Amino acid sequence: MSTENATTTTLLSPQDLLKHWQGHRGLTRRVIEAFPEKELFEYTIGGMRTFAQLVMEIIDLTGPGAKGLATDDWGPKDMPHITGNNMPVTKAELLERWDDTTTELETYWPQIDDFEKSIIAFGQYPGTALSMALYFIDNEIHHRGQGYVYLRGLGIEPPFFWDRP
Amino acid sequence: MSTENATTTTLLSPQDLLKHWQGHRGLTRRVIEAFPEKELFEYTIGGMRTFAQLVMEIIDLTGPGAKGLATDDWGPKDMPHITGNNMPVTKAELLERWDDTTTELETYWPQIDDFEKSIIAFGQYPGTALSMALYFIDNEIHHRGQGYVYLRGLGIEPPFFWDRP
C-alpha cells in the first residue's frame, strides 16, 4: 500500500541504538546514586530483590551480554546476580562495576557484525543479536522503573525519566 | 574501521518496531488483568499514581501519540491522565480503552511516512517521530515495571517479563 511507512524503510543504525542505550544507562546510574547507601542493599517491597541486586542483573546482562553478542563467548554462568557471590557491597563499588560495564559495552558493541544472526544468549536464551540487545535494554528500563518505586517508598524524589542526554 | 558493525547498517523497520511494541502491549494488558478491581484504582506506594492512572497515561500517549505522529493532529490537551476527567472506573472499561488504543495504533502507525521528521509532540515535546515513538515504548516499560512492584506489594505474582509473543 502506498500509505504504509512510505519514505522510511529502516529506523536505527547500531550506533543509534547504542546511543539510545547509553542515554538510559546514564539515567540508571543517577537512580543508583539517588539511593541511600544502606537502602540500596537492604530495602525491598513485596519480597522482591534489592535495587543493588536488580542493578547487578543489569550489569551482568550488559557487559557479558555485549561481549557474547560480539564474540559468542558468554563467559561463566555463575554471575553475581544469580549466585549472590562476588556482589559489590558499597554504592561506590556498584558504581565502579557500572562504569567498567560501560567500557565493556563500548568495546564490544562495535564488534557485533550481524544483528540478524541467531544466537543462544548465555547458552540458554535463543534469539537474534538484535532481539537480545533490545531485551537487555528493555530489562534495564523495567528494573529501573522498579527502583523508582523503591525511591518513592523511601520518600526520595527520583531523577526525571525523560532526562537522558 | 573494518570491525565496526560491518554487515548490518540498519536494524529495524517500522513494522519491526510496531511488532516489538505490540509484544510489550500484550504483556502490559496482562499486568492490568492481574490487578484486583479495587487495587487497580486505589493501591499506591509512596504517593505515586495508581496503576490505572499510569495505564491511562500509556493509553493517552499511545493512541493520540500514534495519530499525532501520522497526521500532526495531536488532539485535545486535556487528556484523562492529566485532568483526571473521563477516567475509566472499572477494569473492564480500562481494558476496553486499551483495546481501542491497539486499533488506533494499528491504524495510524503505517501512516507515519517519515520517522526522521522533526515534530513537537502534543504541541510541547520536540523530537523526531522515531525518538518520540521510542519514548512512548520506553515509558510503557517503565510504568509497567512499577505495576510489577505494586502487584508484588499486593502479594500477587506478575506475568513473566520475557513472555511477549
mmCIF file of C-alpha atoms in Angstrom:
data_model
loop_
_atom_site.group_PDB
_atom_site.id
_atom_site.type_symbol
_atom_site.label_atom_id
_atom_site.label_comp_id
_atom_site.label_asym_id
_atom_site.label_seq_id
_atom_site.Cartn_x
_atom_site.Cartn_y
_atom_site.Cartn_z
ATOM 1 C CA MET A 1 0.000 0.000 0.000
ATOM 2 C CA SER A 2 1.309 3.418 -0.873
ATOM 3 C CA THR A 3 0.473 4.875 2.519
ATOM 4 C CA GLU A 4 2.458 2.360 4.538
ATOM 5 C CA ASN A 5 5.537 3.995 6.022
ATOM 6 C CA ALA A 6 6.469 5.253 2.617
ATOM 7 C CA THR A 7 9.707 7.158 2.963
ATOM 8 C CA THR A 8 11.436 5.353 5.803
ATOM 9 C CA THR A 9 12.274 1.719 5.462
ATOM 10 C CA THR A 10 14.754 1.415 8.315
ATOM 11 C CA LEU A 11 14.904 3.242 11.575
ATOM 12 C CA LEU A 12 18.025 2.713 13.588
ATOM 13 C CA SER A 13 21.670 2.036 12.986
ATOM 14 C CA PRO A 14 23.664 0.024 15.551
ATOM 15 C CA GLN A 15 25.271 3.312 16.598
ATOM 16 C CA ASP A 16 21.830 4.901 17.123
ATOM 17 C CA LEU A 17 20.732 2.014 19.314
ATOM 18 C CA LEU A 18 23.935 2.190 21.367
ATOM 19 C CA LYS A 19 23.406 5.914 21.896
ATOM 20 C CA HIS A 20 19.815 5.283 22.970
ATOM 21 C CA TRP A 21 21.005 2.625 25.413
ATOM 22 C CA GLN A 22 23.729 4.871 26.792
ATOM 23 C CA GLY A 23 21.121 7.561 27.468
ATOM 24 C CA HIS A 24 19.210 5.011 29.514
ATOM 25 C CA ARG A 25 22.399 3.875 31.255
ATOM 26 C CA GLY A 26 23.176 7.428 32.319
ATOM 27 C CA LEU A 27 19.734 7.699 33.892
ATOM 28 C CA THR A 28 20.053 4.327 35.626
ATOM 29 C CA ARG A 29 23.390 5.442 37.080
ATOM 30 C CA ARG A 30 21.705 8.526 38.553
ATOM 31 C CA VAL A 31 18.965 6.324 40.035
ATOM 32 C CA ILE A 32 21.666 4.222 41.748
ATOM 33 C CA GLU A 33 23.240 7.410 43.083
ATOM 34 C CA ALA A 34 19.884 8.589 44.438
ATOM 35 C CA PHE A 35 19.655 5.602 46.822
ATOM 36 C CA PRO A 36 20.983 5.931 50.353
ATOM 37 C CA GLU A 37 23.893 3.535 50.917
ATOM 38 C CA LYS A 38 22.049 1.207 53.295
ATOM 39 C CA GLU A 39 18.729 1.085 51.448
ATOM 40 C CA LEU A 40 20.415 0.313 48.139
ATOM 41 C CA PHE A 41 21.405 -3.055 49.614
ATOM 42 C CA GLU A 42 18.538 -3.681 52.029
ATOM 43 C CA TYR A 43 15.265 -2.036 51.015
ATOM 44 C CA THR A 44 12.706 -4.163 49.203
ATOM 45 C CA ILE A 45 8.961 -4.264 48.572
ATOM 46 C CA GLY A 46 6.844 -7.404 48.470
ATOM 47 C CA GLY A 47 9.735 -9.834 48.748
ATOM 48 C CA MET A 48 11.455 -8.509 45.631
ATOM 49 C CA ARG A 49 15.198 -8.220 45.211
ATOM 50 C CA THR A 50 17.024 -5.129 46.452
ATOM 51 C CA PHE A 51 17.857 -2.445 43.915
ATOM 52 C CA ALA A 52 21.543 -3.417 44.187
ATOM 53 C CA GLN A 53 20.594 -6.945 43.111
ATOM 54 C CA LEU A 54 18.472 -5.652 40.223
ATOM 55 C CA VAL A 55 21.348 -3.420 39.132
ATOM 56 C CA MET A 56 23.736 -6.357 39.333
ATOM 57 C CA GLU A 57 21.447 -8.219 36.928
ATOM 58 C CA ILE A 58 21.605 -5.264 34.546
ATOM 59 C CA ILE A 59 25.412 -5.223 34.836
ATOM 60 C CA ASP A 60 25.647 -8.983 34.273
ATOM 61 C CA LEU A 61 23.480 -8.801 31.159
ATOM 62 C CA THR A 62 25.069 -5.693 29.679
ATOM 63 C CA GLY A 63 28.824 -6.317 29.871
ATOM 64 C CA PRO A 64 28.961 -10.097 29.347
ATOM 65 C CA GLY A 65 25.943 -9.737 27.058
ATOM 66 C CA ALA A 66 27.660 -7.286 24.717
ATOM 67 C CA LYS A 67 30.766 -9.466 24.773
ATOM 68 C CA GLY A 68 28.679 -12.538 23.976
ATOM 69 C CA LEU A 69 26.875 -10.825 21.102
ATOM 70 C CA ALA A 70 30.238 -9.795 19.645
ATOM 71 C CA THR A 71 32.334 -12.896 20.288
ATOM 72 C CA ASP A 72 29.887 -15.704 21.124
ATOM 73 C CA ASP A 73 31.876 -16.146 24.347
ATOM 74 C CA TRP A 74 29.200 -15.802 27.035
ATOM 75 C CA GLY A 75 31.559 -16.238 29.956
ATOM 76 C CA PRO A 76 30.916 -18.080 33.207
ATOM 77 C CA LYS A 77 27.309 -18.853 34.145
ATOM 78 C CA ASP A 78 27.799 -18.210 37.858
ATOM 79 C CA MET A 79 27.246 -14.483 37.548
ATOM 80 C CA PRO A 80 26.898 -12.439 40.758
ATOM 81 C CA HIS A 81 23.179 -11.653 40.263
ATOM 82 C CA ILE A 82 22.472 -15.412 40.056
ATOM 83 C CA THR A 83 24.754 -16.787 42.759
ATOM 84 C CA GLY A 84 24.928 -13.776 45.039
ATOM 85 C CA ASN A 85 28.702 -14.308 45.164
ATOM 86 C CA ASN A 86 31.142 -11.557 44.270
ATOM 87 C CA MET A 87 28.452 -8.908 44.832
ATOM 88 C CA PRO A 88 29.571 -5.342 45.412
ATOM 89 C CA VAL A 89 28.865 -4.290 48.998
ATOM 90 C CA THR A 90 29.051 -0.499 48.740
ATOM 91 C CA LYS A 91 27.436 2.008 46.408
ATOM 92 C CA ALA A 92 30.903 3.143 45.286
ATOM 93 C CA GLU A 93 31.795 -0.433 44.307
ATOM 94 C CA LEU A 94 28.498 -0.900 42.467
ATOM 95 C CA LEU A 95 29.080 2.333 40.544
ATOM 96 C CA GLU A 96 32.613 1.206 39.721
ATOM 97 C CA ARG A 97 31.242 -2.028 38.231
ATOM 98 C CA TRP A 98 28.665 0.068 36.401
ATOM 99 C CA ASP A 99 31.386 2.178 34.823
ATOM 100 C CA ASP A 100 33.503 -0.855 33.951
ATOM 101 C CA THR A 101 30.428 -2.217 32.189
ATOM 102 C CA THR A 102 30.101 0.984 30.189
ATOM 103 C CA THR A 103 33.643 0.431 28.955
ATOM 104 C CA GLU A 104 32.870 -3.198 28.081
ATOM 105 C CA LEU A 105 29.730 -2.180 26.199
ATOM 106 C CA GLU A 106 31.606 0.474 24.245
ATOM 107 C CA THR A 107 34.359 -2.006 23.445
ATOM 108 C CA TYR A 108 32.235 -4.897 22.263
ATOM 109 C CA TRP A 109 29.206 -3.212 20.674
ATOM 110 C CA PRO A 110 31.073 -2.033 17.559
ATOM 111 C CA GLN A 111 32.314 -5.599 17.090
ATOM 112 C CA ILE A 112 28.816 -7.054 16.702
ATOM 113 C CA ASP A 113 28.984 -7.737 12.997
ATOM 114 C CA ASP A 114 25.479 -9.026 12.333
ATOM 115 C CA PHE A 115 22.403 -8.161 14.355
ATOM 116 C CA GLU A 116 20.244 -10.629 12.469
ATOM 117 C CA LYS A 117 22.362 -13.644 13.363
ATOM 118 C CA SER A 118 20.805 -16.356 15.520
ATOM 119 C CA ILE A 119 22.371 -16.681 18.931
ATOM 120 C CA ILE A 120 21.790 -18.549 22.179
ATOM 121 C CA ALA A 121 22.464 -15.935 24.809
ATOM 122 C CA PHE A 122 24.296 -17.201 27.874
ATOM 123 C CA GLY A 123 23.950 -20.689 26.419
ATOM 124 C CA GLN A 124 20.221 -20.809 27.093
ATOM 125 C CA TYR A 125 18.176 -17.975 25.560
ATOM 126 C CA PRO A 126 17.624 -18.249 21.815
ATOM 127 C CA GLY A 127 17.027 -15.179 19.660
ATOM 128 C CA THR A 128 18.822 -12.861 17.305
ATOM 129 C CA ALA A 129 21.570 -10.472 18.317
ATOM 130 C CA LEU A 130 19.069 -7.643 17.874
ATOM 131 C CA SER A 131 16.231 -9.229 19.842
ATOM 132 C CA MET A 132 18.666 -9.918 22.683
ATOM 133 C CA ALA A 133 20.079 -6.384 22.670
ATOM 134 C CA LEU A 134 16.540 -4.995 22.817
ATOM 135 C CA TYR A 135 15.787 -7.412 25.646
ATOM 136 C CA PHE A 136 18.780 -6.164 27.632
ATOM 137 C CA ILE A 137 17.688 -2.533 27.171
ATOM 138 C CA ASP A 138 14.023 -3.218 27.970
ATOM 139 C CA ASN A 139 15.039 -5.225 31.026
ATOM 140 C CA GLU A 140 17.068 -2.271 32.282
ATOM 141 C CA ILE A 141 14.119 0.118 31.845
ATOM 142 C CA HIS A 142 11.838 -2.399 33.585
ATOM 143 C CA HIS A 143 14.020 -2.844 36.668
ATOM 144 C CA ARG A 144 14.948 0.832 36.851
ATOM 145 C CA GLY A 145 11.214 1.636 36.924
ATOM 146 C CA GLN A 146 11.021 -0.648 39.945
ATOM 147 C CA GLY A 147 13.867 1.340 41.515
ATOM 148 C CA TYR A 148 11.712 4.455 41.087
ATOM 149 C CA VAL A 149 9.023 2.858 43.265
ATOM 150 C CA TYR A 150 11.626 1.912 45.878
ATOM 151 C CA LEU A 151 12.848 5.532 45.931
ATOM 152 C CA ARG A 152 9.289 6.842 46.266
ATOM 153 C CA GLY A 153 8.671 4.287 49.013
ATOM 154 C CA LEU A 154 11.715 5.769 50.766
ATOM 155 C CA GLY A 155 10.380 9.306 50.296
ATOM 156 C CA ILE A 156 13.071 10.187 47.760
ATOM 157 C CA GLU A 157 12.347 12.025 44.503
ATOM 158 C CA PRO A 158 13.813 10.040 41.569
ATOM 159 C CA PRO A 159 15.569 11.675 38.587
ATOM 160 C CA PHE A 160 13.301 12.671 35.703
ATOM 161 C CA PHE A 161 12.575 9.720 33.410
ATOM 162 C CA TRP A 162 12.800 11.866 30.304
ATOM 163 C CA ASP A 163 16.220 13.300 31.173
ATOM 164 C CA ARG A 164 18.518 11.105 29.080
ATOM 165 C CA PRO A 165 21.000 13.352 27.304
ATOM 166 C CA MET B 1 37.154 0.797 10.964
ATOM 167 C CA SER B 2 36.593 -2.562 9.408
ATOM 168 C CA THR B 3 35.448 -4.142 12.673
ATOM 169 C CA GLU B 4 32.655 -1.681 13.367
ATOM 170 C CA ASN B 5 29.269 -3.337 12.868
ATOM 171 C CA ALA B 6 30.366 -4.463 9.460
ATOM 172 C CA THR B 7 27.487 -6.344 7.912
ATOM 173 C CA THR B 8 24.455 -4.629 9.418
ATOM 174 C CA THR B 9 23.895 -0.973 8.822
ATOM 175 C CA THR B 10 20.294 -0.727 9.899
ATOM 176 C CA LEU B 11 18.400 -2.691 12.465
ATOM 177 C CA LEU B 12 14.676 -2.204 12.492
ATOM 178 C CA SER B 13 11.938 -1.462 10.035
ATOM 179 C CA PRO B 14 8.863 0.455 11.185
ATOM 180 C CA GLN B 15 6.979 -2.843 11.060
ATOM 181 C CA ASP B 16 9.592 -4.491 13.293
ATOM 182 C CA LEU B 17 9.291 -1.717 15.857
ATOM 183 C CA LEU B 18 5.486 -1.936 15.829
ATOM 184 C CA LYS B 19 5.696 -5.672 16.399
ATOM 185 C CA HIS B 20 8.118 -5.129 19.282
ATOM 186 C CA TRP B 21 5.744 -2.566 20.796
ATOM 187 C CA GLN B 22 2.740 -4.839 20.379
ATOM 188 C CA GLY B 23 4.610 -7.583 22.243
ATOM 189 C CA HIS B 24 5.059 -5.139 25.107
ATOM 190 C CA ARG B 25 1.433 -4.040 24.895
ATOM 191 C CA GLY B 26 0.238 -7.621 25.192
ATOM 192 C CA LEU B 27 2.277 -8.009 28.376
ATOM 193 C CA THR B 28 1.026 -4.705 29.808
ATOM 194 C CA ARG B 29 -2.542 -5.848 29.163
ATOM 195 C CA ARG B 30 -1.888 -8.999 31.176
ATOM 196 C CA VAL B 31 -0.433 -6.903 34.006
ATOM 197 C CA ILE B 32 -3.655 -4.841 34.062
ATOM 198 C CA GLU B 33 -5.666 -8.063 34.194
ATOM 199 C CA ALA B 34 -3.568 -9.327 37.114
ATOM 200 C CA PHE B 35 -4.708 -6.447 39.351
ATOM 201 C CA PRO B 36 -7.732 -6.904 41.584
ATOM 202 C CA GLU B 37 -10.513 -4.492 40.571
ATOM 203 C CA LYS B 38 -10.287 -2.289 43.656
ATOM 204 C CA GLU B 39 -6.498 -2.116 43.930
ATOM 205 C CA LEU B 40 -6.137 -1.204 40.265
ATOM 206 C CA PHE B 41 -7.802 2.107 41.102
ATOM 207 C CA GLU B 42 -6.712 2.599 44.715
ATOM 208 C CA TYR B 43 -3.398 0.950 45.567
ATOM 209 C CA THR B 44 -0.284 3.134 45.524
ATOM 210 C CA ILE B 45 3.199 3.210 47.050
ATOM 211 C CA GLY B 46 4.988 6.333 48.253
ATOM 212 C CA GLY B 47 2.380 8.787 46.987
ATOM 213 C CA MET B 48 2.641 7.621 43.396
ATOM 214 C CA ARG B 49 -0.255 7.378 40.992
ATOM 215 C CA THR B 50 -2.425 4.262 40.918
ATOM 216 C CA PHE B 51 -1.720 1.696 38.219
ATOM 217 C CA ALA B 52 -4.980 2.699 36.488
ATOM 218 C CA GLN B 53 -3.625 6.259 36.243
ATOM 219 C CA LEU B 54 -0.269 5.055 34.934
ATOM 220 C CA VAL B 55 -2.067 2.903 32.362
ATOM 221 C CA MET B 56 -4.211 5.859 31.347
ATOM 222 C CA GLU B 57 -1.020 7.799 30.652
ATOM 223 C CA ILE B 58 0.188 4.941 28.450
ATOM 224 C CA ILE B 59 -3.155 4.936 26.630
ATOM 225 C CA ASP B 60 -3.107 8.725 26.181
ATOM 226 C CA LEU B 61 0.418 8.643 24.739
ATOM 227 C CA THR B 62 -0.079 5.612 22.513
ATOM 228 C CA GLY B 63 -3.348 6.283 20.664
ATOM 229 C CA PRO B 64 -3.225 10.075 20.300
ATOM 230 C CA GLY B 65 0.570 9.778 20.001
ATOM 231 C CA ALA B 66 0.419 7.443 17.006
ATOM 232 C CA LYS B 67 -2.250 9.664 15.452
ATOM 233 C CA GLY B 68 -0.096 12.733 16.045
ATOM 234 C CA LEU B 69 2.994 11.129 14.544
ATOM 235 C CA ALA B 70 0.987 10.188 11.456
ATOM 236 C CA THR B 71 -1.164 13.287 10.970
ATOM 237 C CA ASP B 72 0.395 16.030 13.129
ATOM 238 C CA ASP B 73 -3.032 16.362 14.769
ATOM 239 C CA TRP B 74 -2.253 15.874 18.457
ATOM 240 C CA GLY B 75 -5.817 16.220 19.650
ATOM 241 C CA PRO B 76 -7.066 17.908 22.805
ATOM 242 C CA LYS B 77 -4.554 18.606 25.582
ATOM 243 C CA ASP B 78 -6.965 17.806 28.399
ATOM 244 C CA MET B 79 -6.299 14.101 28.287
ATOM 245 C CA PRO B 80 -7.704 11.912 31.075
ATOM 246 C CA HIS B 81 -4.311 11.108 32.652
ATOM 247 C CA ILE B 82 -3.662 14.852 33.021
ATOM 248 C CA THR B 83 -7.065 16.150 34.118
ATOM 249 C CA GLY B 84 -8.420 13.050 35.802
ATOM 250 C CA ASN B 85 -11.651 13.618 33.870
ATOM 251 C CA ASN B 86 -13.175 10.936 31.697
ATOM 252 C CA MET B 87 -11.188 8.251 33.507
ATOM 253 C CA PRO B 88 -12.401 4.660 33.236
ATOM 254 C CA VAL B 89 -13.740 3.459 36.572
ATOM 255 C CA THR B 90 -13.712 -0.310 36.103
ATOM 256 C CA LYS B 91 -11.068 -2.741 34.924
ATOM 257 C CA ALA B 92 -13.342 -3.777 32.060
ATOM 258 C CA GLU B 93 -13.604 -0.164 30.898
ATOM 259 C CA LEU B 94 -9.850 0.336 31.176
ATOM 260 C CA LEU B 95 -9.249 -2.800 29.110
ATOM 261 C CA GLU B 96 -11.775 -1.592 26.540
ATOM 262 C CA ARG B 97 -9.866 1.673 26.175
ATOM 263 C CA TRP B 98 -6.678 -0.369 25.952
ATOM 264 C CA ASP B 99 -8.073 -2.387 23.073
ATOM 265 C CA ASP B 100 -9.419 0.711 21.309
ATOM 266 C CA THR B 101 -5.894 2.102 21.560
ATOM 267 C CA THR B 102 -4.486 -1.024 19.938
ATOM 268 C CA THR B 103 -6.805 -0.370 16.991
ATOM 269 C CA GLU B 104 -5.719 3.291 16.838
ATOM 270 C CA LEU B 105 -2.054 2.299 16.922
ATOM 271 C CA GLU B 106 -2.546 -0.246 14.157
ATOM 272 C CA THR B 107 -4.447 2.291 12.083
ATOM 273 C CA TYR B 108 -2.044 5.207 12.362
ATOM 274 C CA TRP B 109 1.372 3.564 12.608
ATOM 275 C CA PRO B 110 1.517 2.513 8.916
ATOM 276 C CA GLN B 111 0.679 6.124 8.004
ATOM 277 C CA ILE B 112 3.818 7.554 9.633
ATOM 278 C CA ASP B 113 5.684 8.384 6.465
ATOM 279 C CA ASP B 114 8.960 9.664 7.876
ATOM 280 C CA PHE B 115 10.444 8.682 11.200
ATOM 281 C CA GLU B 116 13.272 11.198 10.904
ATOM 282 C CA LYS B 117 10.944 14.183 10.625
ATOM 283 C CA SER B 118 11.058 16.793 13.385
ATOM 284 C CA ILE B 119 7.893 17.007 15.409
ATOM 285 C CA ILE B 120 6.596 18.723 18.527
ATOM 286 C CA ALA B 121 4.613 16.012 20.251
ATOM 287 C CA PHE B 122 1.403 17.172 21.888
ATOM 288 C CA GLY B 123 2.415 20.719 20.992
ATOM 289 C CA GLN B 124 5.194 20.756 23.574
ATOM 290 C CA TYR B 125 7.785 17.982 23.293
ATOM 291 C CA PRO B 126 10.283 18.396 20.462
ATOM 292 C CA GLY B 127 11.990 15.417 18.850
ATOM 293 C CA THR B 128 11.806 13.207 15.820
ATOM 294 C CA ALA B 129 8.975 10.814 15.072
ATOM 295 C CA LEU B 130 11.362 7.974 15.946
ATOM 296 C CA SER B 131 12.647 9.446 19.210
ATOM 297 C CA MET B 132 9.061 10.048 20.280
ATOM 298 C CA ALA B 133 7.905 6.536 19.367
ATOM 299 C CA LEU B 134 10.823 5.096 21.354
ATOM 300 C CA TYR B 135 9.880 7.389 24.237
ATOM 301 C CA PHE B 136 6.306 6.088 24.227
ATOM 302 C CA ILE B 137 7.524 2.471 24.285
ATOM 303 C CA ASP B 138 10.160 3.086 26.973
ATOM 304 C CA ASN B 139 7.618 4.976 29.070
ATOM 305 C CA GLU B 140 5.269 1.994 28.893
ATOM 306 C CA ILE B 141 8.013 -0.416 30.028
ATOM 307 C CA HIS B 142 8.948 2.000 32.837
ATOM 308 C CA HIS B 143 5.436 2.347 34.242
ATOM 309 C CA ARG B 144 4.603 -1.317 33.751
ATOM 310 C CA GLY B 145 7.715 -2.163 35.793
ATOM 311 C CA GLN B 146 6.206 -0.023 38.528
ATOM 312 C CA GLY B 147 2.996 -2.033 38.226
ATOM 313 C CA TYR B 148 5.070 -5.156 38.908
ATOM 314 C CA VAL B 149 6.121 -3.679 42.259
ATOM 315 C CA TYR B 150 2.506 -2.824 43.075
ATOM 316 C CA LEU B 151 1.485 -6.417 42.306
ATOM 317 C CA ARG B 152 4.322 -7.782 44.473
ATOM 318 C CA GLY B 153 3.297 -5.349 47.217
ATOM 319 C CA LEU B 154 -0.182 -6.858 46.954
ATOM 320 C CA GLY B 155 1.233 -10.386 47.158
ATOM 321 C CA ILE B 156 0.359 -11.143 43.516
ATOM 322 C CA GLU B 157 2.759 -12.861 41.110
ATOM 323 C CA PRO B 158 3.102 -10.725 37.936
ATOM 324 C CA PRO B 159 3.274 -12.222 34.419
ATOM 325 C CA PHE B 160 6.751 -13.123 33.188
ATOM 326 C CA PHE B 161 8.571 -10.085 31.782
ATOM 327 C CA TRP B 162 10.092 -12.105 28.955
ATOM 328 C CA ASP B 163 6.762 -13.542 27.782
ATOM 329 C CA ARG B 164 5.954 -11.217 24.866
ATOM 330 C CA PRO B 165 4.859 -13.368 21.936
#
